[in-house]
mmCIF file of C-alpha atoms and ligand atoms in Angstrom:
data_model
loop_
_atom_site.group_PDB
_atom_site.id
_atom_site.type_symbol
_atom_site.label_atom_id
_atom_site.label_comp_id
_atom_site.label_asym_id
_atom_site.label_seq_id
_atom_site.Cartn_x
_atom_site.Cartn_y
_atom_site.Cartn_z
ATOM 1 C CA UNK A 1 22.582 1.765 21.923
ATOM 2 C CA UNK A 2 20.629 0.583 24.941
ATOM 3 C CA UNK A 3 21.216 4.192 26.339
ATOM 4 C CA UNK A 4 20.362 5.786 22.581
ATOM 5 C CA UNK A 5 16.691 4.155 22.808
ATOM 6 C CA UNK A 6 16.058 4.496 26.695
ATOM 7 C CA UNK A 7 13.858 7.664 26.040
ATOM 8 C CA UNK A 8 11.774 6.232 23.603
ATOM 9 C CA UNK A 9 11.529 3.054 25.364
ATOM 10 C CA UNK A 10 10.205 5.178 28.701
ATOM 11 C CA UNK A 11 7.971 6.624 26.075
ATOM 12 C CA UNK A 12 6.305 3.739 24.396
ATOM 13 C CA UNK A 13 5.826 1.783 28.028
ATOM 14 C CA UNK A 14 3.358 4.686 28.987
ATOM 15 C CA UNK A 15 1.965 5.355 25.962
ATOM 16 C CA UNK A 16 3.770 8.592 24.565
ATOM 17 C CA UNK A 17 3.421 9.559 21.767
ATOM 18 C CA UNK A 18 6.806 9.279 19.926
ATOM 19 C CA UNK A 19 7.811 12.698 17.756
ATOM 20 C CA UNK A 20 10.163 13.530 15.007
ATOM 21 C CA UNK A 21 13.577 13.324 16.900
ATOM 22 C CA UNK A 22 12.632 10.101 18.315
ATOM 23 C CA UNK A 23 11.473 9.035 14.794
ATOM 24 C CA UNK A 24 15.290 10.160 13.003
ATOM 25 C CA UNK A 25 16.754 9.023 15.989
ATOM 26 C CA UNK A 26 15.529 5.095 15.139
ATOM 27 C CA UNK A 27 15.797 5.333 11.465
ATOM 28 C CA UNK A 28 19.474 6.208 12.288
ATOM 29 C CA UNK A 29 19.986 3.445 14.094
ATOM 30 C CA UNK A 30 21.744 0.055 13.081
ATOM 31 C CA UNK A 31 20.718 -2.097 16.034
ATOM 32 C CA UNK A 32 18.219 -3.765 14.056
ATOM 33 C CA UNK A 33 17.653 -6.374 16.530
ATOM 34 C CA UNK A 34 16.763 -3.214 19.292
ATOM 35 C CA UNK A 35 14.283 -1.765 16.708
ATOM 36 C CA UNK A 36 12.374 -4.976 16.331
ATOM 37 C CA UNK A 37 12.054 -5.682 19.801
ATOM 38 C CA UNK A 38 10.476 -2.303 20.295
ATOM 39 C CA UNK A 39 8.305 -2.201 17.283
ATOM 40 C CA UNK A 40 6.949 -5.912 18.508
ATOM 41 C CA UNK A 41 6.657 -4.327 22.107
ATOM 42 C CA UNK A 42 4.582 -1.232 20.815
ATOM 43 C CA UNK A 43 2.544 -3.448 18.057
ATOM 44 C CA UNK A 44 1.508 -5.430 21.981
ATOM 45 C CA UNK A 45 1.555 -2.624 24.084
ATOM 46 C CA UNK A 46 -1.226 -1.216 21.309
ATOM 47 C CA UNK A 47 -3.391 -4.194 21.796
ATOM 48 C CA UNK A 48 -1.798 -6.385 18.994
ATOM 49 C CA UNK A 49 -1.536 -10.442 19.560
ATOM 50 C CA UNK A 50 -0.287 -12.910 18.024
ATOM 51 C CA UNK A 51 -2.695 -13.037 14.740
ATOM 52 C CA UNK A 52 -1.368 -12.211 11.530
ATOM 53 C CA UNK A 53 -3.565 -11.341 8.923
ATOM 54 C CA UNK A 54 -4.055 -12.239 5.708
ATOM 55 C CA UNK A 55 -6.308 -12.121 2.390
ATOM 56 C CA UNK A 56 -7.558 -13.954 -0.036
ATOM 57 C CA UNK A 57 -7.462 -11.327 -2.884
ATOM 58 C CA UNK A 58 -7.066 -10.686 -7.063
ATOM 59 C CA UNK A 59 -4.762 -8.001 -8.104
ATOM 60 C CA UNK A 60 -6.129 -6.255 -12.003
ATOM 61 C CA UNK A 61 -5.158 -3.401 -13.915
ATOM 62 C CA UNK A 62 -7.681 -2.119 -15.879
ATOM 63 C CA UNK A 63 -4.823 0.164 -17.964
ATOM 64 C CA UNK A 64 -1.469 0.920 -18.058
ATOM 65 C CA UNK A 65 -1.661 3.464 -20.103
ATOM 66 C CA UNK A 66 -0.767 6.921 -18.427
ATOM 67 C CA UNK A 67 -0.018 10.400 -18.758
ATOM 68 C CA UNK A 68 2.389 11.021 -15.489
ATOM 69 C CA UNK A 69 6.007 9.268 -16.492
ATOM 70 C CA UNK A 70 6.978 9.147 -12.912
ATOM 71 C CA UNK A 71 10.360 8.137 -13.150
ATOM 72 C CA UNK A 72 10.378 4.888 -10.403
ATOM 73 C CA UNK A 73 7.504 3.462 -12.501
ATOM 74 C CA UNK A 74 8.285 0.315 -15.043
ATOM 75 C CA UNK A 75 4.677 -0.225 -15.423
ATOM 76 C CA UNK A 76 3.132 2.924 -17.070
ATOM 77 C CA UNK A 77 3.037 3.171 -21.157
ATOM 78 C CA UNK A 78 1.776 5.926 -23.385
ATOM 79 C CA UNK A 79 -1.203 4.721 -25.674
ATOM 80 C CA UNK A 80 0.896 4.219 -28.840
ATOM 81 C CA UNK A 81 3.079 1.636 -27.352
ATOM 82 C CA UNK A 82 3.115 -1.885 -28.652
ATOM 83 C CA UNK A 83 2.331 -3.190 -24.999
ATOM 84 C CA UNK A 84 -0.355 -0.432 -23.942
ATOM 85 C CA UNK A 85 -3.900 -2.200 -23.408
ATOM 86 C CA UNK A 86 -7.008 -0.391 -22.000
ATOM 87 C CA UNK A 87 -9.491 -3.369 -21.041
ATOM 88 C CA UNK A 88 -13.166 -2.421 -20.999
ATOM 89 C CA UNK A 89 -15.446 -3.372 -18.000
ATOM 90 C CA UNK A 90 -16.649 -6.833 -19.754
ATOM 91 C CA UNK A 91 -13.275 -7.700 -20.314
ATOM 92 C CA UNK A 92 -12.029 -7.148 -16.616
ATOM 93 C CA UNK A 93 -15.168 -8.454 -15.806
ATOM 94 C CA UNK A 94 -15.047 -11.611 -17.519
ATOM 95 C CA UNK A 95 -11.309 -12.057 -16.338
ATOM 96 C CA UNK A 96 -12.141 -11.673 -12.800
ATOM 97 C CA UNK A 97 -15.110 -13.918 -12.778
ATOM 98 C CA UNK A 98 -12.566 -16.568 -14.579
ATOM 99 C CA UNK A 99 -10.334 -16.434 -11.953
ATOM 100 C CA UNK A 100 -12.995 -16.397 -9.497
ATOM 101 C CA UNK A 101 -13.998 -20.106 -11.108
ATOM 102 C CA UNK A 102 -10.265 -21.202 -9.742
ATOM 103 C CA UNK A 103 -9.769 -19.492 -6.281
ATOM 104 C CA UNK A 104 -12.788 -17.855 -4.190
ATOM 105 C CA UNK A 105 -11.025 -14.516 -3.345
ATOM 106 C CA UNK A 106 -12.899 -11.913 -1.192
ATOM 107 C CA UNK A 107 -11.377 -9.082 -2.806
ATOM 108 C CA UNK A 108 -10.373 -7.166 -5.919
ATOM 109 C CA UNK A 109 -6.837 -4.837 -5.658
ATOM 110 C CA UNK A 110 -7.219 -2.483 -8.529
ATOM 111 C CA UNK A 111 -4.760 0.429 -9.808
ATOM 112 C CA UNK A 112 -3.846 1.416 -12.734
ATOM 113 C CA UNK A 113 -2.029 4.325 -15.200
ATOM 114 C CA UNK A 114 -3.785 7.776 -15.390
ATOM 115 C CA UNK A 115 -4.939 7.467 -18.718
ATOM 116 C CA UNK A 116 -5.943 10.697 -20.435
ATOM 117 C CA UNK A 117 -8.191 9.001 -23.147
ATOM 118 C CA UNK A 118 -11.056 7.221 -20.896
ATOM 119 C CA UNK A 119 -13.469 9.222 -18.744
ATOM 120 C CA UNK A 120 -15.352 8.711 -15.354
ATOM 121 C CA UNK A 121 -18.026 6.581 -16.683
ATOM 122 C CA UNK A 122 -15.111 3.952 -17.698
ATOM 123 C CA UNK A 123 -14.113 3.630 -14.271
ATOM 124 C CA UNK A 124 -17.873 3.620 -12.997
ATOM 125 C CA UNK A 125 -18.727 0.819 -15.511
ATOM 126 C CA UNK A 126 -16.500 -1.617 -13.848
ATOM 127 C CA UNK A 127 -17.433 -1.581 -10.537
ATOM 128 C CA UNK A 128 -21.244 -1.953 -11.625
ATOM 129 C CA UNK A 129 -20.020 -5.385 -13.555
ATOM 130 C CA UNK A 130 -17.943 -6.269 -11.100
ATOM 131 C CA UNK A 131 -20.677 -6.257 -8.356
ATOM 132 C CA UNK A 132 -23.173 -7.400 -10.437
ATOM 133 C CA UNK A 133 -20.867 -10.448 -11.546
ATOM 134 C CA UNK A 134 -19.055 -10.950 -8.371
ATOM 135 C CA UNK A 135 -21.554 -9.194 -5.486
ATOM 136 C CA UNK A 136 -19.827 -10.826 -2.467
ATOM 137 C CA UNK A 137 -16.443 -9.108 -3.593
ATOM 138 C CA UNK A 138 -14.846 -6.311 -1.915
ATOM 139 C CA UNK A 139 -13.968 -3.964 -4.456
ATOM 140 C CA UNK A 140 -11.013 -1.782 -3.636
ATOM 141 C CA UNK A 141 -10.426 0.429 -6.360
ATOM 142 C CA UNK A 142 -8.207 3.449 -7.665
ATOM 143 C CA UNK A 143 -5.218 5.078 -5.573
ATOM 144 C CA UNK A 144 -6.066 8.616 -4.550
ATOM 145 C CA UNK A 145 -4.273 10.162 -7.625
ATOM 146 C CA UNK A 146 -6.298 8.122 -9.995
ATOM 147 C CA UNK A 147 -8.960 9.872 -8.273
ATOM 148 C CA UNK A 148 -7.946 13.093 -9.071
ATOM 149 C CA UNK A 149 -6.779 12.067 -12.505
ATOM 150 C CA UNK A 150 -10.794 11.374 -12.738
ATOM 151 C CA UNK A 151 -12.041 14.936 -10.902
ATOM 152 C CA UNK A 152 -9.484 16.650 -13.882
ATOM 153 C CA UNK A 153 -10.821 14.447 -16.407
ATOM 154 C CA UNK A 154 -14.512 15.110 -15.538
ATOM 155 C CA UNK A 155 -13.588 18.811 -13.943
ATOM 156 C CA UNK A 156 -15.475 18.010 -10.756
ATOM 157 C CA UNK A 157 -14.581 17.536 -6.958
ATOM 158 C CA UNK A 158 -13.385 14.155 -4.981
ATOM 159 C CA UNK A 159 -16.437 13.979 -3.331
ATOM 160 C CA UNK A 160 -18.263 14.135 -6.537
ATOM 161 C CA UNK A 161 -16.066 11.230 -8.390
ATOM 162 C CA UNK A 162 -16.512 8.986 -4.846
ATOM 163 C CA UNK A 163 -20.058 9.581 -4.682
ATOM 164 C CA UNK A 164 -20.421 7.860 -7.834
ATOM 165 C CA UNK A 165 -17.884 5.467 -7.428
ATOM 166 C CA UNK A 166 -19.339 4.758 -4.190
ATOM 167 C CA UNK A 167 -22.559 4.166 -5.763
ATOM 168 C CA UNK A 168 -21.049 1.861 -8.226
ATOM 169 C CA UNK A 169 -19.620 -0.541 -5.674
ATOM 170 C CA UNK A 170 -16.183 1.055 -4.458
ATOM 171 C CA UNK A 171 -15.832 -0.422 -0.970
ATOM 172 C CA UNK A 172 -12.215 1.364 0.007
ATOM 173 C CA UNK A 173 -9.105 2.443 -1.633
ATOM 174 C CA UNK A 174 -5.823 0.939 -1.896
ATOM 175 C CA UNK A 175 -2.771 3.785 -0.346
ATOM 176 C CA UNK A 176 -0.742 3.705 -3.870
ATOM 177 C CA UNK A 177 0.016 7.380 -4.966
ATOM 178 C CA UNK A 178 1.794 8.924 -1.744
ATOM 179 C CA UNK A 179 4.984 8.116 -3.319
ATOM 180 C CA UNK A 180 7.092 10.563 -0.367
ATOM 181 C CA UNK A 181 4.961 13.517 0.426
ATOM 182 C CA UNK A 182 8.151 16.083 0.693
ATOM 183 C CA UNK A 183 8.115 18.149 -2.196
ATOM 184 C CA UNK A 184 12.079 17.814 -3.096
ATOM 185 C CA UNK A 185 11.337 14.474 -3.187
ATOM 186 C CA UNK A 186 8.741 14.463 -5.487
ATOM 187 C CA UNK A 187 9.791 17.174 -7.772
ATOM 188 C CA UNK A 188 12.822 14.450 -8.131
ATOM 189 C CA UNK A 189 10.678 10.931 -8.752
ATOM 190 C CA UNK A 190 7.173 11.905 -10.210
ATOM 191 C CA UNK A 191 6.975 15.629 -10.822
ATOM 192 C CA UNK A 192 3.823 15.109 -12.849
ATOM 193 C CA UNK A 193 1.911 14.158 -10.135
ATOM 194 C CA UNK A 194 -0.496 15.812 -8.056
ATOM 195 C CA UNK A 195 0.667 17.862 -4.994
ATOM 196 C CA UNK A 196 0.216 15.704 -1.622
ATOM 197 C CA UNK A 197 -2.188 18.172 -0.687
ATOM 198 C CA UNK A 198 -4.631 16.267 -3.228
ATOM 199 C CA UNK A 199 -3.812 13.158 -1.778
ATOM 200 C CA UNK A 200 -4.855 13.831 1.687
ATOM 201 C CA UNK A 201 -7.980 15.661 0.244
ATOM 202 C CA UNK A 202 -9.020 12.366 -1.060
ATOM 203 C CA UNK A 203 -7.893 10.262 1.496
ATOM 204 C CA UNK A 204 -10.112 12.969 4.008
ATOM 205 C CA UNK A 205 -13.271 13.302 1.985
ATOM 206 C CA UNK A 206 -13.030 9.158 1.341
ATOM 207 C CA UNK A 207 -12.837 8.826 5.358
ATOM 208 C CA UNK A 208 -15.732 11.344 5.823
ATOM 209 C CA UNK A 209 -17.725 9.564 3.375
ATOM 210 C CA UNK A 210 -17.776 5.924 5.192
ATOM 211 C CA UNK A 211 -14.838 4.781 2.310
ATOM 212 C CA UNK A 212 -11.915 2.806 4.269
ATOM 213 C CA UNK A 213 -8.424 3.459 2.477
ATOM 214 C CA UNK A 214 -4.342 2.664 2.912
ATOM 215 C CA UNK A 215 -1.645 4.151 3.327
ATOM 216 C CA UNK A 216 1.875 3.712 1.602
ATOM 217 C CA UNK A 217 5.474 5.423 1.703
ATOM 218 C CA UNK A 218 7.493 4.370 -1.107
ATOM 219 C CA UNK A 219 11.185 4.612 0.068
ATOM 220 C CA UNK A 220 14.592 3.621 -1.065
ATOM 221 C CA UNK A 221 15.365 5.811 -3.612
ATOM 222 C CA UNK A 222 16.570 9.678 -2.847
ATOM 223 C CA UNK A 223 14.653 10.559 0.096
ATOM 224 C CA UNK A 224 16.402 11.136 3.517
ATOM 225 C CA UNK A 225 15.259 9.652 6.684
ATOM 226 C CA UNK A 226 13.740 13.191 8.066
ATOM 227 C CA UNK A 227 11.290 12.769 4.622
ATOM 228 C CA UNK A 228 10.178 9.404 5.750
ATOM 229 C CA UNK A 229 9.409 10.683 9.109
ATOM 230 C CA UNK A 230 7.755 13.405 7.800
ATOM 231 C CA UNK A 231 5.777 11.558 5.717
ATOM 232 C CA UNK A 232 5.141 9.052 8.320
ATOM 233 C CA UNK A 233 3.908 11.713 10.675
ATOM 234 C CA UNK A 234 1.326 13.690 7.890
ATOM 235 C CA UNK A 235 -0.354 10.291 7.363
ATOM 236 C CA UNK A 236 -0.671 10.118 11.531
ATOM 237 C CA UNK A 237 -2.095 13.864 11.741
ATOM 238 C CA UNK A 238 -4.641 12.698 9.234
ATOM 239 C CA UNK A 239 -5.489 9.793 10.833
ATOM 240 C CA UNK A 240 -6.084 11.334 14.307
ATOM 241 C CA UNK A 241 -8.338 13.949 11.877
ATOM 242 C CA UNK A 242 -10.613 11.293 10.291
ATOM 243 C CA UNK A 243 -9.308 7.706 11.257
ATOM 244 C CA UNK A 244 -10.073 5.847 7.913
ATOM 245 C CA UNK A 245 -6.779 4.591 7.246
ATOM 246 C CA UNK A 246 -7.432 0.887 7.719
ATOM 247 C CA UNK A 247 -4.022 -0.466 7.405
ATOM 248 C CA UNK A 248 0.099 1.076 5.949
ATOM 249 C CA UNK A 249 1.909 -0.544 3.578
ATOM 250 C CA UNK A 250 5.673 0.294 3.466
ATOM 251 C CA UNK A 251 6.704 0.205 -0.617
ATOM 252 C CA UNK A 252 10.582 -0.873 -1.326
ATOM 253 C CA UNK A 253 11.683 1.072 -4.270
ATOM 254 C CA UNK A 254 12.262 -1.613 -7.055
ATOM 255 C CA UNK A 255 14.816 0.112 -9.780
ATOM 256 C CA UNK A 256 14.629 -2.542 -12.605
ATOM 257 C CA UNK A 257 13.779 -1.198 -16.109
ATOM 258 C CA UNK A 258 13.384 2.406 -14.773
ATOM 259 C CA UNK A 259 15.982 5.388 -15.023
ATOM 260 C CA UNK A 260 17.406 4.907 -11.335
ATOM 261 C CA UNK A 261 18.751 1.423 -12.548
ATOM 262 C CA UNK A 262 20.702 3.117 -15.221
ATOM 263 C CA UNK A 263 21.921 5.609 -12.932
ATOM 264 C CA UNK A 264 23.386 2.885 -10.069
ATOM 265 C CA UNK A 265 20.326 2.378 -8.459
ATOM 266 C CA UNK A 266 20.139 -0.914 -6.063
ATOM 267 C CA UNK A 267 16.981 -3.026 -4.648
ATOM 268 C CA UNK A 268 16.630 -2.018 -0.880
ATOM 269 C CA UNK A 269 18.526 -4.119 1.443
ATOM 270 C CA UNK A 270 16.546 -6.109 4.021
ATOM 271 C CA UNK A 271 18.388 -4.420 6.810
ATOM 272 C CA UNK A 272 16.406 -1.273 5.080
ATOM 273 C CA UNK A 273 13.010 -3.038 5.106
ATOM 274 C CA UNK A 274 13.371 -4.659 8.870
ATOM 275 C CA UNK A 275 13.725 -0.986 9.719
ATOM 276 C CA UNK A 276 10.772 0.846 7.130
ATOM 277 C CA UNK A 277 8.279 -1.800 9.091
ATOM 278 C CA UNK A 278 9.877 -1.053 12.636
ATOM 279 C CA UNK A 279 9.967 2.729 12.486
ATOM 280 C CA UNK A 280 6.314 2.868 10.828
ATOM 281 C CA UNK A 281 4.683 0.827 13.792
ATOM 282 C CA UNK A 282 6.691 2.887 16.513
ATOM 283 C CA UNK A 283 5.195 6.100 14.502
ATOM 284 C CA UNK A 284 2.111 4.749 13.539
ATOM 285 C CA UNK A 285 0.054 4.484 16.463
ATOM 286 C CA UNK A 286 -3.299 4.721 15.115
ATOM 287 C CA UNK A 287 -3.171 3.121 12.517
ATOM 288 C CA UNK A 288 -3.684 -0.300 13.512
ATOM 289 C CA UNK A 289 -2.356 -2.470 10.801
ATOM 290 C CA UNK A 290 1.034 -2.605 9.281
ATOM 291 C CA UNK A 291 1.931 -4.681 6.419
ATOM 292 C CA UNK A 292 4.630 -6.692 5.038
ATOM 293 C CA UNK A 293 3.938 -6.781 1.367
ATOM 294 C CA UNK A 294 5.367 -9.892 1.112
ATOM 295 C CA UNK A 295 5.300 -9.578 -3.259
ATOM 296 C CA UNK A 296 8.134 -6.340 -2.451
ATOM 297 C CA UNK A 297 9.935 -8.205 0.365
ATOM 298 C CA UNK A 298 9.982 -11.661 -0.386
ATOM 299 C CA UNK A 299 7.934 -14.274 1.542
ATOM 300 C CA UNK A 300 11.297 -15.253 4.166
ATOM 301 C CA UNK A 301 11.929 -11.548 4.916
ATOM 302 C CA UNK A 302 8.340 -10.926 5.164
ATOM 303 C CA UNK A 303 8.241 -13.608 7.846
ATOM 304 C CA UNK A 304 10.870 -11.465 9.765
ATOM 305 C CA UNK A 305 9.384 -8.482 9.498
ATOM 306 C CA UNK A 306 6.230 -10.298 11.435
ATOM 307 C CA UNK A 307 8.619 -9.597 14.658
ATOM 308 C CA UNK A 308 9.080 -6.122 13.562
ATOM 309 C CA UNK A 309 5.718 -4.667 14.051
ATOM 310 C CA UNK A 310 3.836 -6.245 10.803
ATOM 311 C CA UNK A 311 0.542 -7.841 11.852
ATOM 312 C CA UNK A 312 -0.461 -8.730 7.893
ATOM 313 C CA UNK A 313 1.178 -9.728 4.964
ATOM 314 C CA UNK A 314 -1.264 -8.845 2.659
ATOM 315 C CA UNK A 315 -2.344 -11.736 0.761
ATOM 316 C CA UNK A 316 -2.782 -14.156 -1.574
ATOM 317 C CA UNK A 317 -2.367 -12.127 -4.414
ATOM 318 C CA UNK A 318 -3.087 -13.565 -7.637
ATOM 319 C CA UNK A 319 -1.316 -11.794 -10.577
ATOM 320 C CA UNK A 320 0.345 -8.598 -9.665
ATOM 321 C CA UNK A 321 1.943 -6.708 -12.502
ATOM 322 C CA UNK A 322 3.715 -3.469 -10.883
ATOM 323 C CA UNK A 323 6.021 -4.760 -9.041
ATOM 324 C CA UNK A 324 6.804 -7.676 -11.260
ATOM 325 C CA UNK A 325 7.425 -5.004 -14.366
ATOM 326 C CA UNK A 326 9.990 -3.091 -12.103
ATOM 327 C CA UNK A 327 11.894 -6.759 -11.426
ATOM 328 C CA UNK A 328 10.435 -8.442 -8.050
ATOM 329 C CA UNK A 329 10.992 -12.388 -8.237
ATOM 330 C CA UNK A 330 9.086 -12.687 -5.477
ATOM 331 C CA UNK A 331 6.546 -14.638 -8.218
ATOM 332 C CA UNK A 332 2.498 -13.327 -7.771
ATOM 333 C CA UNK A 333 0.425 -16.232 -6.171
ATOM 334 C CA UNK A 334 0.817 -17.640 -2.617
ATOM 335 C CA UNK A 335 -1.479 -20.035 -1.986
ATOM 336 C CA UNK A 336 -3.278 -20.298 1.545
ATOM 337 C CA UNK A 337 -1.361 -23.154 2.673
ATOM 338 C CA UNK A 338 1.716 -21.802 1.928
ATOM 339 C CA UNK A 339 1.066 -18.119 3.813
ATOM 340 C CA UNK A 340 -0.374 -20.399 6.787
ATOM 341 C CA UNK A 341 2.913 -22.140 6.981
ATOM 342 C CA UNK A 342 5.272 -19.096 6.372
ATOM 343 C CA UNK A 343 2.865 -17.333 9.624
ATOM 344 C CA UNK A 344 3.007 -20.352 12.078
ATOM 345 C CA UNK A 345 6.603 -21.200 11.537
ATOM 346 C CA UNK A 346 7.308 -17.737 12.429
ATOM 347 C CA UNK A 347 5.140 -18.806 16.109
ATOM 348 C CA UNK A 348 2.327 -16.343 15.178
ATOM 349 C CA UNK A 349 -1.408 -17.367 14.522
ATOM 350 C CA UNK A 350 -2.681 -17.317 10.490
ATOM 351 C CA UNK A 351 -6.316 -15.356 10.872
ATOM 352 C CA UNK A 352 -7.770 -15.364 7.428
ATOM 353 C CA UNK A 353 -9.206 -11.590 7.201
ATOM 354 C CA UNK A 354 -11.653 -9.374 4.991
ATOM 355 C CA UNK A 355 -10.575 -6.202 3.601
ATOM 356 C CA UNK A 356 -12.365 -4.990 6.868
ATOM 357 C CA UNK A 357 -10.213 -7.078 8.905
ATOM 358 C CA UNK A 358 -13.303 -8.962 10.308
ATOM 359 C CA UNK A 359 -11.808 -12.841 10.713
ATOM 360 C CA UNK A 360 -13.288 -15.559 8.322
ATOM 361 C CA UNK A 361 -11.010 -18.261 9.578
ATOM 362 C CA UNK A 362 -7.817 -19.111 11.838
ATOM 363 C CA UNK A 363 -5.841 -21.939 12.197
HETATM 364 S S1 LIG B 401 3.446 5.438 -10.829
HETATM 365 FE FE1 LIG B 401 1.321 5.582 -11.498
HETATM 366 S S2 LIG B 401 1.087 7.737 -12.056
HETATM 367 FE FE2 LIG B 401 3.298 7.360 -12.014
HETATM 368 S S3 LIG B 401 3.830 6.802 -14.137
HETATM 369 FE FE3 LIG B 401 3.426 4.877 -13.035
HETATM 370 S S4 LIG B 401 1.286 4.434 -13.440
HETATM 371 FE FE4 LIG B 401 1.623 6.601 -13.936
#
């Protein structure tokens, strides 16, 4: 196995870039322990220590109601189901600053359905309350198909939707919408969404703009390996193009209470996740963050995964609802203390982080 890796080894000591055989060739692999070693070498060898980030930070859906039915998604409901809602701005508003009352979080996470029955001003009209409730917030709104969902609702371009979100109070965008960029792959899981094409466009104007995003790969379900490292190595091209991407978040395909759990379908294996976060910091190097979404993985696996390239695992996150609807137990609310225990006991340094990754504290 030694032998298998040797090449890429040679490579990542001086600073090669790694390309898609060498990618295939390490998702292939079993030899976990190998992979982590040289994920943890290249996350160093790329300027990484031993901080590991995390954030303070509210997670709120706004609606759930959409018009895509992609067919991995437990959360989505069409408007004349019993547990649709569509919240206006006051009442997100007056939720967050509730919450805000109990735990001083620097930043709103918010995604939500494609609904076909609001327009752009409903999406605008949050953000104002939001900042004028909450100014200190970051507010990092709407995945990059929610932002087309808006230029189709209001028949104009990214750049015009951002501009006014952007005006609003958008500060970045979360990565949610990539799904798997091949198009077998999608035609498969969410053939109702936009071609990845639209994506990137958003992604690229947001970047050109001044607005920060993510990055995600959802995986686990019926993609090969060669469509993770071709997705892997379209969100690289596009970050050497405009360099925006702030931080990738790996996604474990959760089955529960979607079609794929009537048809067999199984939660990834942690074997499977130790390898997603290895394999995307090998690939992944510019984008200087990696997380391990520690709702998806579970706090003790995310703790592993902090020797297999992740630098972050996310945050506190107070109330998350995707996930949870498509059966994570991982529970929704780690308190500081807790992630600060979980990060030293793995013999790495808790930084407390922004969504800019500027440090607020470290212990
Ligand atoms: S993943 Fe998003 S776009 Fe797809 S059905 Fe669910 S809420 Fe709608």
């Amino acid at each position: 196995m030694l032998e298998t890796f040797a090449p890429i080894r040679e490579k990542i000591a001086t600073g090669e870039r790694l390309d898609f055989e060498d990618g295939v060739t390490l998702m292939e692999s079993d030899d976990l322990l190998a992979l982590g070693e040289l994920a943890d070498l290249a996350r160093r060898q790329r300027g990484g220590g031993d901080e590991v980030f995390f954030i303070q930070n509210l997670y709120l859906n706004q609606t759930n109601v959409c018009r895509v039915k992609c067919k991995f998604c437990a959360f989505a409901k069409t408007q004349k189901q019993e547990d649709a809602y569509t919240l206006t701005a006051d009442e997100l508003a007056a939720d967050a600053v509730a919450m805000y009352e109990h735990t001083k979080f620097t930043e709103i996470h918010c995604v939500n359905g494609e609904n076909p029955h609001v327009d752009l001003e409903f999406y605008a009209d949050v953000l104002r309350k939001l900042k004028a409730a909450l100014p200190e917030v970051h507010l990092k709104f709407y995945t990059a198909s929610e932002i087309h969902h808006m230029s189709k609702l209001e028949g104009c371009s990214h750049e015009e939707v951002l501009r006014v979100l952007k005006d609003a109070g958008l500060g970045s965008l979360p990565g949610g919408g990539a799904e798997i960029f091949a198009d077998r792959v999608r035609k498969l899981i969410a053939p109702g969404k936009e071609h990845p094409d639209e994506w990137f466009d958003v992604h690229d104007t947001a970047h050109r703009m001044g607005i920060p995003t993510h990055c995600t790969l959802l995986y686990g379900h019926v993609e090969t390996y060669e469509e993770r490292v071709d997705h892997l190595l379209r969100l690289r091209a596009q970050q050497d193009e405009t360099g925006g991407f702030l931080a990738f978040i790996p996604l474990a395909f959760h089955p529960e209470n979607t079609v794929f759990e009537r048809r067999g379908f199984k939660f990834t294996t942690g074997a499977d996740d130790l390898k997603m976060i290895a394999v995307s910091r090998l690939l992944l190097d510019n984008i200087p963050n990696v997380k391990a979404y520690w709702i998806m993985m579970g706090m003790p696996m995310a703790q592993v995964a902090l020797h297999f390239g992740a630098n972050d695992v996310q945050g506190t996150v107070v109330r998350e609802q995707i996930f949870q609807a498509a059966g994570a137990t991982s529970g929704t609310e780690q308190k500081v203390g807790e992630l600060v225990r979980f990060v030293q006991e793995a013999g790495r340094t808790p930084v407390q982080r922004d969504t800019l990754y500027n440090e607020l504290r470290r212990w």
